[in-house]
Amino acid sequence: MPKIVDEQMREATRQHIIHEAAHEFARLGFDQANINLIAEKAGIGKGTIYLYFENKRELFLAMLRFIAQTQLAAIRGALAQNGDLQTRLEQLFLAFVRLAEEESDSFNVYMSALYGVNRAFRTEATKLLRDYVAVIAMVLEEAQARHEIHIDDVDTTALMVLSLTESFILSARVLGQSQQSLMAQATRTAQFILQGLGTPLQPE
Amino acid sequence: MPKIVDEQMREATRQHIIHEAAHEFARLGFDQANINLIAEKAGIGKGTIYLYFENKRELFLAMLRFIAQTQLAAIRGALAQNGDLQTRLEQLFLAFVRLAEEESDSFNVYMSALYGVNRAFRTEATKLLRDYVAVIAMVLEEAQARHEIHIDDVDTTALMVLSLTESFILSARVLGQSQQSLMAQATRTAQFILQGLGTPLQPE
Amino acid sequence: MPKIVDEQMREATRQHIIHEAAHEFARLGFDQANINLIAEKAGIGKGTIYLYFENKRELFLAMLRFIAQTQLAAIRGALAQNGDLQTRLEQLFLAFVRLAEEESDSFNVYMSALYGVNRAFRTEATKLLRDYVAVIAMVLEEAQARHEIHIDDVDTTALMVLSLTESFILSARVLGQSQQSLMAQATRTAQFILQGLGTPLQPE
Amino acid sequence: MPKIVDEQMREATRQHIIHEAAHEFARLGFDQANINLIAEKAGIGKGTIYLYFENKRELFLAMLRFIAQTQLAAIRGALAQNGDLQTRLEQLFLAFVRLAEEESDSFNVYMSALYGVNRAFRTEATKLLRDYVAVIAMVLEEAQARHEIHIDDVDTTALMVLSLTESFILSARVLGQSQQSLMAQATRTAQFILQGLGTPLQPE
DNA sequence: TATGAATGAGAGTTCATTCAT
DNA sequence: AATGAATGAACTCTCATTCAT
């Protein structure tokens, strides 16, 4: 079965290139990142990259998709466990804190793409944003089904939740807050959201 | 007083360059923006830009500062009028919706700088973030002085308010929401915040 | 006799590659032609070409030789039939018109090689030129033996005849003359040559 | 008048670049010629070439036009003097011999363009071919006006004359004939043409 | 023998910056 | 002060060729 082995090798190399590319793109941005350097760091020849990706742009997009998958998987994982809404919102918050810490490069790349000028990159980054909203909306709907809350517009509310977790965390980090101090705010933020939704505070 | 006249001329030219630069940087991003084109659009010679700005980087920074001033002035203006906290939060929300619409270029430039890779740009963009938080914190403290609310950590709360306004609005716009539908959410968002802060809903 | 069979197979593959190469070289020129594409069109692996030809240059030379053989065979064939000089010159002219039409790619490749910058290619293309002259010279000598004409310098005259047929036809084609209008000039050109040689016009 | 001086300087530089480019293109062909090297040989910076020519292709075309002008001027000059047709045909022949010797680079570039694969280059080279034919046609018509000859199709005849001079000379050179031996054939070729046209040989 | 993945030299082109005028 | 011609570093991408399988 050399075909399958080859295919696995190829996919492994692809992933490897994407990893190095992610690092460089995060460090320097799309324009300043250097294909030669990415190849060098990946331990392959300069031309080899073009056997795996059509051009620099496609490599960047592939990397964006990879980041999106990874991040979404992490967030989904954090919300997979059962529990009441407060617990799950706390889990969501903590998951984002962890991601923002461990994958800060990815977040920078993602935000740059989301608010940058390249249309294709924005489109790709927007998909992740939509996925985040969808995942949170699902959690909210489950809570609603359990009569924990009552919401009119689930999607808008989900976006508010996302702003109070992801955006809040990113801003706080930019302002210099440590991971620890951020984690300490998980409960409080979850309470803020629940109260905001009109749900009376539940005793911890 | 030729000196002063000269000084005024010089400042006017500077502002003029910054304006054209803002347009190009917003349109193309820092790397893709072309100094020659900016000069041409500003109606001055290529070399002249370097009499006003040390290099491309400094021009970008000056433009960032200009954007920050303009935006902060708009937000300050929106919060200047009196009224209870709910009203002022609504005003804040509406002000951001307007800004995001009318100065969307500036927002993109600002967000790119905030989450981009250039350290100097991040530092500058962070200042604006800090200023926003400070302005909101002041509003919150005034409300607290009037016993409308009670908050422990004013700065963190201010950042939450900012996330629920600015970040929320930007995300919503990226997802395709219109200015109108956004404006319709001002009251609701303000209520969400007030409830989140533990304040019983006030009759409108 | 597997050896001979193998040898035949090998020669067949070689010819096949040359054919595809001729097409690509004629279409794009030596530099722009792509070895990978030639291999693909020939239905063989990229590396296989190098088992048949040392490098791109050698492949081009082999193709030049192939073109030369084909063309010379066509011209020889046209002159093989008997007849007086006028008839044979007409045949020569018509043969070149046909070749220029049906093998215009080959002519372009040949002319590019003849007047191009690559020394090796020029040398190869010059051989064909010499062969043409030799063939024509032979015809002239036969006519001389039959006392149809009297010439001092056969080779120079042959070159003049070649210029008035091949070069004339190629130029006319570049200037847009159709195959038909060219063919109509066969008799006239032959007469021109004969008169040029000092031979009184023969009644048709 | 700095404007005019500048304009003259600019034109001088342009001509200078074209000269060096002609040399390189003749030596290596379009694809192999190196813009960097052309710049270097012209004693200017690599980027400077792009202030004078949009790209490599345009530089090549400009050079083709320059060659065409130069060659056509030489041929026109040779035919300017009065004299009977025989004399003028000899002058034409000698002019081409001289050109082929002194500007052999130009001839190679021109022929490569004429029979090469690049459509734009062919179009440009064809113009020169047309001009040659036109100049010769004019000479023939003048002779006809003086009743020296009688021709039906002037253009076709002009092309025959061109083939018997330019193409003949180029072929002869490729076959190794020296300038001297070529020059010695001027009279004979002119006679060949005149006889070919049906004109009784004039006593020298 | 046949293959095609991998390689890396190489080249056209852009553009921030300089500096003579 | 203002200019813009000149510069050359830098970068993406192509493709002939190699070689392990």
XYZ file of N, CA and C in Angstrom, chain C residues 22-33 60 104-105 107-112, chain D residues 30-31 57 60 111-123:
114
model
N 8.309 18.764 -31.021
C 8.231 19.637 -32.192
C 7.039 20.576 -32.058
N 5.945 20.013 -31.639
C 4.733 20.804 -31.483
C 4.928 21.913 -30.458
N 5.455 21.546 -29.314
C 5.634 22.526 -28.248
C 6.688 23.577 -28.600
N 7.790 23.135 -29.165
C 8.851 24.084 -29.536
C 8.346 25.053 -30.597
N 7.560 24.522 -31.533
C 7.033 25.388 -32.585
C 6.043 26.383 -32.002
N 5.302 25.935 -31.006
C 4.264 26.770 -30.422
C 4.855 27.846 -29.526
N 5.918 27.517 -28.824
C 6.384 28.427 -27.777
C 7.834 28.883 -27.914
N 8.562 28.252 -28.802
C 9.979 28.583 -28.863
C 10.769 27.763 -27.862
N 12.072 27.751 -28.041
C 12.905 26.893 -27.203
C 12.782 27.220 -25.718
N 12.910 28.478 -25.371
C 12.940 28.849 -23.949
C 11.603 28.658 -23.258
N 10.550 29.033 -23.936
C 9.239 28.974 -23.292
C 8.653 27.569 -23.283
N 9.131 26.729 -24.174
C 8.625 25.355 -24.176
C 8.990 24.670 -22.869
N 15.988 19.394 -28.477
C 15.716 20.380 -29.523
C 16.506 20.053 -30.790
N 4.051 24.703 -41.281
C 4.496 26.065 -40.966
C 5.221 26.114 -39.619
N 4.756 25.275 -38.682
C 5.454 25.195 -37.395
C 6.919 24.849 -37.600
N 8.742 25.249 -40.170
C 9.490 26.332 -40.799
C 9.880 27.399 -39.779
N 8.935 27.692 -38.904
C 9.263 28.687 -37.893
C 10.412 28.209 -37.016
N 10.309 26.970 -36.585
C 11.375 26.426 -35.745
C 12.706 26.487 -36.489
N 12.655 26.095 -37.734
C 13.874 26.055 -38.543
C 14.460 27.457 -38.734
N 13.637 28.412 -39.082
C 14.130 29.775 -39.285
C 14.647 30.375 -37.978
N 13.916 30.117 -36.902
C 14.376 30.619 -35.599
C 15.754 30.062 -35.277
N 15.640 36.936 -26.792
C 14.760 37.644 -25.857
C 14.723 37.000 -24.480
N 14.505 35.701 -24.437
C 14.312 35.049 -23.143
C 15.576 35.002 -22.307
N 9.396 43.249 -22.514
C 8.759 43.152 -23.813
C 8.759 44.485 -24.554
N 12.120 45.390 -25.754
C 12.448 44.649 -26.977
C 11.777 45.277 -28.200
N 15.382 38.837 -37.742
C 14.909 37.563 -38.280
C 14.274 36.713 -37.178
N 14.869 36.721 -36.005
C 14.290 35.965 -34.894
C 12.885 36.459 -34.603
N 12.734 37.769 -34.639
C 11.412 38.331 -34.358
C 10.437 37.970 -35.466
N 10.947 38.005 -36.697
C 10.071 37.767 -37.852
C 9.562 36.335 -37.889
N 10.396 35.394 -37.497
C 9.993 34.000 -37.559
C 9.809 33.367 -36.182
N 9.899 34.175 -35.151
C 9.723 33.660 -33.792
C 8.264 33.459 -33.452
N 8.015 33.110 -32.190
C 6.658 32.743 -31.794
C 5.881 33.903 -31.194
N 6.581 34.965 -30.836
C 5.891 36.072 -30.189
C 5.140 36.926 -31.208
N 3.834 36.951 -31.044
C 2.988 37.631 -32.003
C 3.331 39.115 -32.144
N 3.516 39.775 -31.011
C 3.795 41.222 -31.051
C 5.106 41.493 -31.782
N 6.078 40.650 -31.538
C 7.371 40.842 -32.183
C 7.248 40.631 -33.696
N 6.507 39.603 -34.059
C 6.309 39.334 -35.482
C 5.656 40.513 -36.172
N 4.626 41.027 -35.557
C 3.913 42.169 -36.134
C 4.872 43.326 -36.378
